[in-house]
Short mmCIF file of C-alpha atoms and ligand atoms in Angstrom, two decimals:
data_model
loop_
_atom_site.label_atom_id
_atom_site.label_comp_id
_atom_site.label_asym_id
_atom_site.label_seq_id
_atom_site.Cartn_x
_atom_site.Cartn_y
_atom_site.Cartn_z
CA UNK A 1 -16.08 -21.35 16.30
CA UNK A 2 -14.89 -22.00 12.76
CA UNK A 3 -15.21 -18.64 10.97
CA UNK A 4 -15.95 -18.66 7.26
CA UNK A 5 -13.14 -16.18 6.71
CA UNK A 6 -10.30 -14.79 8.81
CA UNK A 7 -9.11 -11.46 7.45
CA UNK A 8 -5.58 -10.51 8.49
CA UNK A 9 -5.33 -6.72 8.18
CA UNK A 10 -8.41 -4.56 8.80
CA UNK A 11 -7.56 -1.51 6.75
CA UNK A 12 -9.09 -0.31 3.48
CA UNK A 13 -8.65 -3.47 1.38
CA UNK A 14 -9.40 -5.92 4.19
CA UNK A 15 -12.50 -4.00 5.26
CA UNK A 16 -13.78 -3.70 1.67
CA UNK A 17 -13.62 -7.50 1.32
CA UNK A 18 -15.18 -7.96 4.76
CA UNK A 19 -18.12 -5.71 3.86
CA UNK A 20 -19.12 -7.96 0.96
CA UNK A 21 -18.75 -11.10 3.09
CA UNK A 22 -20.76 -9.94 6.12
CA UNK A 23 -23.46 -8.68 3.77
CA UNK A 24 -23.60 -12.27 2.48
CA UNK A 25 -24.15 -13.18 6.19
CA UNK A 26 -20.84 -15.04 6.37
CA UNK A 27 -18.94 -15.05 9.66
CA UNK A 28 -15.77 -13.01 9.40
CA UNK A 29 -13.06 -12.52 11.99
CA UNK A 30 -10.91 -9.47 11.29
CA UNK A 31 -7.60 -9.25 13.12
CA UNK A 32 -5.86 -5.91 12.71
CA UNK A 33 -2.65 -4.46 14.10
CA UNK A 34 -3.74 -0.88 13.24
CA UNK A 35 -0.61 0.16 11.29
CA UNK A 36 -2.18 1.55 8.10
CA UNK A 37 0.40 2.60 5.55
CA UNK A 38 -0.87 6.18 5.26
CA UNK A 39 -0.99 6.79 9.03
CA UNK A 40 1.79 9.40 8.60
CA UNK A 41 -0.42 11.67 6.45
CA UNK A 42 -2.92 14.15 7.91
CA UNK A 43 -5.24 13.96 4.89
CA UNK A 44 -6.06 11.36 2.25
CA UNK A 45 -6.71 12.47 -1.32
CA UNK A 46 -8.08 10.93 -4.48
CA UNK A 47 -10.66 8.53 -2.97
CA UNK A 48 -14.03 9.44 -4.45
CA UNK A 49 -16.40 10.94 -1.89
CA UNK A 50 -13.67 11.10 0.79
CA UNK A 51 -11.23 13.55 -0.81
CA UNK A 52 -9.27 15.42 1.85
CA UNK A 53 -10.59 13.36 4.78
CA UNK A 54 -8.06 12.22 7.43
CA UNK A 55 -7.07 8.58 6.72
CA UNK A 56 -7.98 7.47 10.24
CA UNK A 57 -11.46 8.95 9.88
CA UNK A 58 -12.11 6.99 6.66
CA UNK A 59 -11.02 3.80 8.42
CA UNK A 60 -13.01 4.52 11.60
CA UNK A 61 -16.22 5.20 9.63
CA UNK A 62 -15.77 1.99 7.67
CA UNK A 63 -15.19 -0.02 10.84
CA UNK A 64 -18.27 1.50 12.51
CA UNK A 65 -20.39 0.50 9.53
CA UNK A 66 -18.96 -3.04 9.52
CA UNK A 67 -19.63 -3.49 13.22
CA UNK A 68 -23.37 -3.13 12.57
CA UNK A 69 -23.30 -6.60 10.99
CA UNK A 70 -23.85 -9.43 13.50
CA UNK A 71 -21.55 -11.93 11.78
CA UNK A 72 -18.48 -9.70 12.23
CA UNK A 73 -15.92 -10.24 14.98
CA UNK A 74 -13.09 -7.69 15.27
CA UNK A 75 -9.89 -8.25 17.20
CA UNK A 76 -7.12 -5.74 17.66
CA UNK A 77 -3.81 -7.58 17.54
CA UNK A 78 -1.15 -9.11 15.36
CA UNK A 79 -1.35 -12.49 13.66
CA UNK A 80 1.88 -14.41 14.23
CA UNK A 81 1.12 -17.67 12.43
CA UNK A 82 -1.30 -19.36 10.05
CA UNK A 83 -1.30 -23.15 9.86
CA UNK A 84 -3.48 -25.90 8.39
CA UNK A 85 -5.35 -26.00 5.14
CA UNK A 86 -8.55 -24.87 3.42
CA UNK A 87 -11.64 -25.30 5.64
CA UNK A 88 -9.45 -25.75 8.72
CA UNK A 89 -6.90 -23.00 9.07
CA UNK A 90 -5.63 -22.10 12.53
CA UNK A 91 -4.55 -18.51 13.09
CA UNK A 92 -2.47 -17.65 16.14
CA UNK A 93 -2.15 -14.12 17.46
CA UNK A 94 0.76 -12.50 19.32
CA UNK A 95 -1.06 -12.99 22.63
CA UNK A 96 -1.16 -16.75 21.99
CA UNK A 97 -4.88 -17.11 21.16
CA UNK A 98 -5.93 -19.41 18.32
CA UNK A 99 -8.83 -19.01 15.91
CA UNK A 100 -10.25 -21.33 13.27
CA UNK A 101 -11.24 -20.29 9.75
CA UNK A 102 -12.17 -21.88 6.42
CA UNK A 103 -10.52 -19.19 4.28
CA UNK A 104 -7.70 -16.74 4.94
CA UNK A 105 -7.45 -13.27 3.46
CA UNK A 106 -4.10 -11.51 3.70
CA UNK A 107 -4.76 -7.76 3.49
CA UNK A 108 -1.60 -6.92 5.35
CA UNK A 109 -0.31 -4.01 3.26
CA UNK A 110 3.28 -2.99 2.66
CA UNK A 111 5.95 -1.04 4.49
CA UNK A 112 7.94 1.77 2.85
CA UNK A 113 11.70 1.56 3.04
CA UNK A 114 12.91 5.16 3.08
CA UNK A 115 16.40 6.34 2.11
CA UNK A 116 18.55 7.12 5.15
CA UNK A 117 18.70 10.91 4.83
CA UNK A 118 18.76 12.98 7.99
CA UNK A 119 15.32 14.60 8.44
CA UNK A 120 13.48 12.63 5.75
CA UNK A 121 11.61 10.07 7.86
CA UNK A 122 10.21 12.78 10.19
CA UNK A 123 8.64 14.50 7.15
CA UNK A 124 7.23 11.34 5.55
CA UNK A 125 3.56 11.94 4.64
CA UNK A 126 3.81 15.60 5.68
CA UNK A 127 6.15 17.27 3.16
CA UNK A 128 7.86 14.16 1.74
CA UNK A 129 5.63 11.90 -0.39
CA UNK A 130 5.74 9.16 -3.00
CA UNK A 131 2.41 9.47 -4.85
CA UNK A 132 1.74 12.61 -6.93
CA UNK A 133 -1.95 11.78 -7.35
CA UNK A 134 -2.30 11.67 -3.54
CA UNK A 135 -0.30 14.76 -2.55
CA UNK A 136 0.83 16.66 -5.68
CA UNK A 137 -2.11 19.04 -6.07
CA UNK A 138 -1.73 20.58 -2.60
CA UNK A 139 1.78 21.82 -3.49
CA UNK A 140 0.16 24.59 -5.53
CA UNK A 141 2.46 24.20 -8.55
CA UNK A 142 5.42 25.26 -6.41
CA UNK A 143 8.98 23.95 -6.42
CA UNK A 144 9.20 20.18 -6.11
CA UNK A 145 12.35 18.21 -5.26
CA UNK A 146 12.72 14.57 -6.30
CA UNK A 147 15.09 12.73 -3.98
CA UNK A 148 17.00 10.28 -6.19
CA UNK A 149 16.58 6.74 -4.90
CA UNK A 150 16.10 4.25 -7.76
CA UNK A 151 15.81 4.22 -11.58
CA UNK A 152 12.08 4.89 -10.99
CA UNK A 153 13.06 8.36 -9.69
CA UNK A 154 13.64 9.44 -13.31
CA UNK A 155 10.08 8.50 -14.20
CA UNK A 156 8.86 10.21 -11.02
CA UNK A 157 10.69 13.43 -11.99
CA UNK A 158 9.06 13.45 -15.44
CA UNK A 159 5.63 12.71 -13.98
CA UNK A 160 5.81 15.47 -11.37
CA UNK A 161 6.33 18.18 -14.01
CA UNK A 162 2.52 18.36 -14.19
CA UNK A 163 2.47 19.41 -10.51
CA UNK A 164 5.20 22.07 -10.30
CA UNK A 165 8.80 23.07 -11.11
CA UNK A 166 10.87 19.95 -10.65
CA UNK A 167 14.46 19.57 -9.50
CA UNK A 168 15.94 16.06 -9.56
CA UNK A 169 18.32 15.66 -6.64
CA UNK A 170 20.60 12.90 -7.90
CA UNK A 171 22.29 12.37 -4.52
CA UNK A 172 24.64 9.72 -5.92
CA UNK A 173 21.74 7.31 -6.41
CA UNK A 174 21.17 7.59 -10.17
CA UNK A 175 23.10 7.09 -13.38
CA UNK A 176 21.95 9.56 -16.01
CA UNK A 177 23.09 9.05 -19.57
CA UNK A 178 22.84 11.74 -22.25
CA UNK A 179 19.49 10.47 -23.53
CA UNK A 180 17.91 10.59 -20.06
CA UNK A 181 19.38 14.03 -19.41
CA UNK A 182 17.99 15.50 -22.60
CA UNK A 183 14.56 13.93 -21.98
CA UNK A 184 14.48 15.43 -18.49
CA UNK A 185 15.70 18.80 -19.70
CA UNK A 186 13.08 18.87 -22.47
CA UNK A 187 10.47 18.53 -19.76
CA UNK A 188 12.05 21.37 -17.80
CA UNK A 189 13.50 19.22 -15.00
CA UNK A 190 16.55 20.81 -13.34
CA UNK A 191 19.21 18.20 -12.52
CA UNK A 192 21.27 18.78 -9.36
CA UNK A 193 24.17 16.35 -8.99
CA UNK A 194 25.27 17.27 -5.45
CA UNK A 195 24.81 15.03 -2.43
CA UNK A 196 22.15 15.80 0.15
CA UNK A 197 23.35 16.45 3.68
CA UNK A 198 20.02 16.86 5.51
CA UNK A 199 16.41 17.99 5.28
CA UNK A 200 15.13 20.66 7.67
CA UNK A 201 12.24 23.08 8.13
CA UNK A 202 9.27 22.58 5.80
CA UNK A 203 11.20 20.85 3.00
CA UNK A 204 14.54 22.65 2.96
CA UNK A 205 17.34 20.52 1.57
CA UNK A 206 20.89 21.35 2.63
CA UNK A 207 23.44 19.96 0.20
CA UNK A 208 26.91 18.83 1.29
CA UNK A 209 28.34 21.78 -0.68
CA UNK A 210 26.45 24.09 1.70
CA UNK A 211 23.65 25.26 -0.62
CA UNK A 212 20.16 25.25 0.81
CA UNK A 213 17.28 24.51 -1.58
CA UNK A 214 13.72 25.17 -0.40
CA UNK A 215 10.79 23.25 -1.83
CA UNK A 216 7.01 23.19 -1.48
CA UNK A 217 7.40 19.42 -1.14
CA UNK A 218 9.69 16.48 -1.83
CA UNK A 219 8.99 13.16 -3.53
CA UNK A 220 10.89 9.93 -3.22
CA UNK A 221 10.40 6.46 -4.68
CA UNK A 222 10.32 4.00 -1.82
CA UNK A 223 10.93 0.30 -2.01
CA UNK A 224 7.98 -1.56 -0.56
CA UNK A 225 8.13 -4.82 1.36
CA UNK A 226 5.30 -6.94 2.75
CA UNK A 227 4.33 -5.62 6.21
CA UNK A 228 4.09 -9.18 7.43
CA UNK A 229 6.13 -12.33 6.74
CA UNK A 230 2.93 -14.44 6.94
CA UNK A 231 2.51 -15.00 3.20
CA UNK A 232 6.02 -16.34 2.92
CA UNK A 233 5.74 -18.57 5.99
CA UNK A 234 2.42 -20.03 4.76
CA UNK A 235 4.21 -20.86 1.50
CA UNK A 236 2.52 -18.33 -0.81
CA UNK A 237 4.57 -17.48 -3.89
CA UNK A 238 5.85 -13.90 -3.96
CA UNK A 239 6.79 -11.81 -6.98
CA UNK A 240 9.00 -8.83 -7.77
CA UNK A 241 7.44 -5.61 -9.08
CA UNK A 242 9.03 -2.24 -9.92
CA UNK A 243 7.99 -1.15 -6.37
CA UNK A 244 9.30 -4.15 -4.45
CA UNK A 245 7.96 -7.53 -3.39
CA UNK A 246 4.29 -8.51 -3.42
CA UNK A 247 2.21 -11.64 -2.89
CA UNK A 248 1.48 -13.38 -6.18
CA UNK A 249 -2.25 -13.70 -6.89
CA UNK A 250 -4.35 -14.68 -9.89
CA UNK A 251 -7.34 -12.78 -11.31
CA UNK A 252 -9.51 -14.17 -8.46
CA UNK A 253 -7.09 -12.94 -5.76
CA UNK A 254 -6.05 -16.53 -5.01
CA UNK A 255 -2.49 -17.01 -3.82
CA UNK A 256 -0.57 -20.16 -4.71
CA UNK A 257 -1.90 -21.79 -1.49
CA UNK A 258 -5.49 -23.12 -1.78
CA UNK A 259 -7.87 -21.23 0.51
CA UNK A 260 -5.48 -18.30 1.06
CA UNK A 261 -6.40 -15.06 -0.74
CA UNK A 262 -4.57 -11.72 -0.79
CA UNK A 263 -5.62 -8.19 -1.73
CA UNK A 264 -4.66 -4.52 -1.51
CA UNK A 265 -1.13 -3.12 -1.55
CA UNK A 266 0.23 -6.49 -0.39
CA UNK A 267 -0.86 -8.11 -3.64
CA UNK A 268 -1.09 -5.48 -6.37
CA UNK A 269 0.16 -2.12 -7.61
CA UNK A 270 -0.09 0.81 -8.18
CA UNK A 271 -1.01 1.56 -4.60
CA UNK A 272 -3.89 3.78 -3.49
CA UNK A 273 -6.90 3.67 -1.21
CA UNK A 274 -9.33 3.56 -4.15
CA UNK A 275 -7.51 0.68 -5.79
CA UNK A 276 -7.16 -1.18 -2.47
CA UNK A 277 -10.90 -0.78 -1.83
CA UNK A 278 -11.85 -1.85 -5.37
CA UNK A 279 -9.58 -4.86 -5.25
CA UNK A 280 -10.78 -5.71 -1.72
CA UNK A 281 -14.44 -5.67 -2.77
CA UNK A 282 -13.71 -7.93 -5.73
CA UNK A 283 -11.74 -10.26 -3.47
CA UNK A 284 -14.73 -10.46 -1.12
CA UNK A 285 -16.86 -11.71 -4.02
CA UNK A 286 -14.25 -14.32 -4.98
CA UNK A 287 -13.90 -15.61 -1.42
CA UNK A 288 -17.67 -15.88 -1.11
CA UNK A 289 -17.79 -17.88 -4.36
CA UNK A 290 -15.07 -20.22 -3.10
CA UNK A 291 -17.23 -20.93 -0.03
CA UNK A 292 -20.31 -21.65 -2.15
CA UNK A 293 -18.40 -23.70 -4.73
CA UNK A 294 -15.51 -25.30 -2.83
CA UNK A 295 -14.51 -27.30 -5.90
CA UNK A 296 -13.07 -24.03 -7.27
CA UNK A 297 -10.64 -23.67 -4.36
CA UNK A 298 -7.54 -24.80 -6.27
CA UNK A 299 -5.91 -21.66 -7.66
CA UNK A 300 -5.62 -21.75 -11.43
CA UNK A 301 -2.17 -20.83 -12.67
CA UNK A 302 -1.46 -17.88 -10.34
CA UNK A 303 -0.43 -15.21 -12.78
CA UNK A 304 0.13 -11.53 -12.05
CA UNK A 305 -2.58 -9.17 -13.03
CA UNK A 306 -3.48 -5.57 -12.63
CA UNK A 307 -6.75 -4.50 -11.05
P1 FAD B 401 -2.84 -0.88 4.71
O1 FAD B 401 -3.73 0.32 4.72
O2 FAD B 401 -1.38 -0.63 4.78
O3 FAD B 401 -3.30 -1.80 5.93
C1 FAD B 401 -2.70 -3.03 6.24
C2 FAD B 401 -3.22 -3.41 7.63
O4 FAD B 401 -2.80 -4.76 7.93
C3 FAD B 401 -2.64 -2.51 8.73
O5 FAD B 401 -3.66 -2.09 9.59
C4 FAD B 401 -1.63 -3.44 9.43
O6 FAD B 401 -1.42 -3.13 10.79
C5 FAD B 401 -2.34 -4.78 9.26
N1 FAD B 401 -1.44 -5.93 9.43
C6 FAD B 401 -0.26 -6.21 8.79
N2 FAD B 401 0.27 -7.37 9.23
C7 FAD B 401 -0.59 -7.83 10.17
C8 FAD B 401 -0.60 -9.00 11.00
N3 FAD B 401 0.38 -9.92 10.94
N4 FAD B 401 -1.64 -9.16 11.88
C9 FAD B 401 -2.65 -8.25 11.95
N5 FAD B 401 -2.68 -7.13 11.19
C10 FAD B 401 -1.68 -6.93 10.30
N6 FAD B 401 -3.44 6.52 -0.98
C11 FAD B 401 -4.45 7.33 -1.43
O7 FAD B 401 -5.33 6.85 -2.16
N7 FAD B 401 -4.52 8.64 -1.08
C12 FAD B 401 -3.60 9.23 -0.27
O8 FAD B 401 -3.68 10.44 0.03
C13 FAD B 401 -2.52 8.41 0.21
N8 FAD B 401 -1.57 8.94 0.98
C14 FAD B 401 -0.53 8.17 1.40
C15 FAD B 401 0.44 8.76 2.20
C16 FAD B 401 1.54 8.02 2.61
C17 FAD B 401 2.61 8.67 3.44
C18 FAD B 401 1.64 6.64 2.24
C19 FAD B 401 2.83 5.84 2.66
C20 FAD B 401 0.65 6.06 1.47
C21 FAD B 401 -0.44 6.81 1.04
N9 FAD B 401 -1.46 6.25 0.26
C22 FAD B 401 -2.49 7.04 -0.18
C23 FAD B 401 -1.46 4.81 -0.11
C24 FAD B 401 -2.39 4.03 0.86
O9 FAD B 401 -1.95 4.24 2.18
C25 FAD B 401 -2.39 2.53 0.56
O10 FAD B 401 -2.61 2.29 -0.82
C26 FAD B 401 -3.49 1.82 1.38
O11 FAD B 401 -3.30 2.05 2.76
C27 FAD B 401 -3.50 0.31 1.10
O12 FAD B 401 -4.50 -0.29 1.88
P2 FAD B 401 -4.34 -1.80 2.39
O13 FAD B 401 -5.61 -2.13 3.08
O14 FAD B 401 -3.92 -2.68 1.29
O15 FAD B 401 -3.10 -1.77 3.42
MG1 MG B 402 -6.34 -4.03 4.22
#
C-alpha cells in the first residue's frame, strides 16, 4: 500500500500532524521508536489542559484517540532509511521491512547532550532541568543552581531569578566580563567560580574545594542534536540555532527536499509540548494541502521561521 503520509516519530508533534491528516481521511503510517525527549520527567507542565500530567499518559491518550481512525496504521520501530522522491518514497525500518508513502514527515525530536558531571545524568528531568517554564514553579522559590555549560547559561541564570534564589556555578565553562558580572549581581545572582566535583542526594553539589551546596533544583543549558540522522541522509538542509542543530524548514514546514516535511523540536525552537503540538497541527494542514495541490510541492526558499 502507498500511504499518503509516513510520519517518522509518533510523539507530540508527529501525532498532532497525524490527527489532522486522519481526520481528512488520509492514510497515515506512523513509525515510532518510543524515545520521547521528556521520558525522564515524572510530570509535564505548561501544556494547557494537561498541566501536571505524566508525559507518557499524554502520549498514550493521544495515541488511543488516533487509533480510533480507520486510516491510521501504527508501527513500533525505528526508521533506518528513506529513499525515493515525492509520491514514491520508500521507508525502511530496522527490522528490514519497507513501506511506501507519498509524503514524509520527520517528527523525530532532539537529543540532549548533557555535561559530563558525576551524578547529573541520573537526575535529568527529576531535579536537573533545562526549561524554567516546565519545571521552575515546582521548586517553590527555593535555591536554584545554574550549572555553567554555554554562553546561554548567563541568560538562563538571569531568567531563573523569577523562580528562586539563583547561584551561577561557573564550573570553568563560562567567561564573565565585568559587564556581565554586574548585570547578574544587579539581578541578585550569586556567582560561584569553583569547579563542580559531583552531584548527590536531591540536588546537592559538592565542589572540588570540598564545599557542599544544596539546591531545590538545578538547571543546565543542553546542546540539542537531531535524534535521528535521517534528515541529513535524505539531503535535507540543516541549520544552527542557539540550542544546537535543527532541520531547516520554511513557513509551511517544508524541508529543502520536495515532499519531506519536518515539525516539532527537530525543526523549531523554543522547545515545549505545546509548541510541538501547535507546530505539528499546522504541519498536518500543510501536508494535506500538498496532497490536494501537488503543484505546490516544491519548497519555496526554505527560510527559518518561528512558530
Ligand atoms: P519527541 O517528543 O522527542 O519525540 C520524537 C519521537 O520520534 C520519539 O518517540 C522518538 O523515539 C521518535 N524517533 C526519532 N527517530 C526515529 C526514527 N528514526 N524512527 C522512528 N522513530 C523515531 N515540555 C513541556 O512542554 N513541558 C514539560 O514539562 C517538559 N519537560 C521536559 C523535561 C525534560 C527532561 C526534557 C528533556 C524536555 C521536556 N520538555 C517539556 C520538552 C518536550 O519534551 C519536547 O518539546 C517535546 O517532547 C517535543 O516533541 P516532539 O514530538 O517534537 O519530539
Ligand atoms: Mg513528534
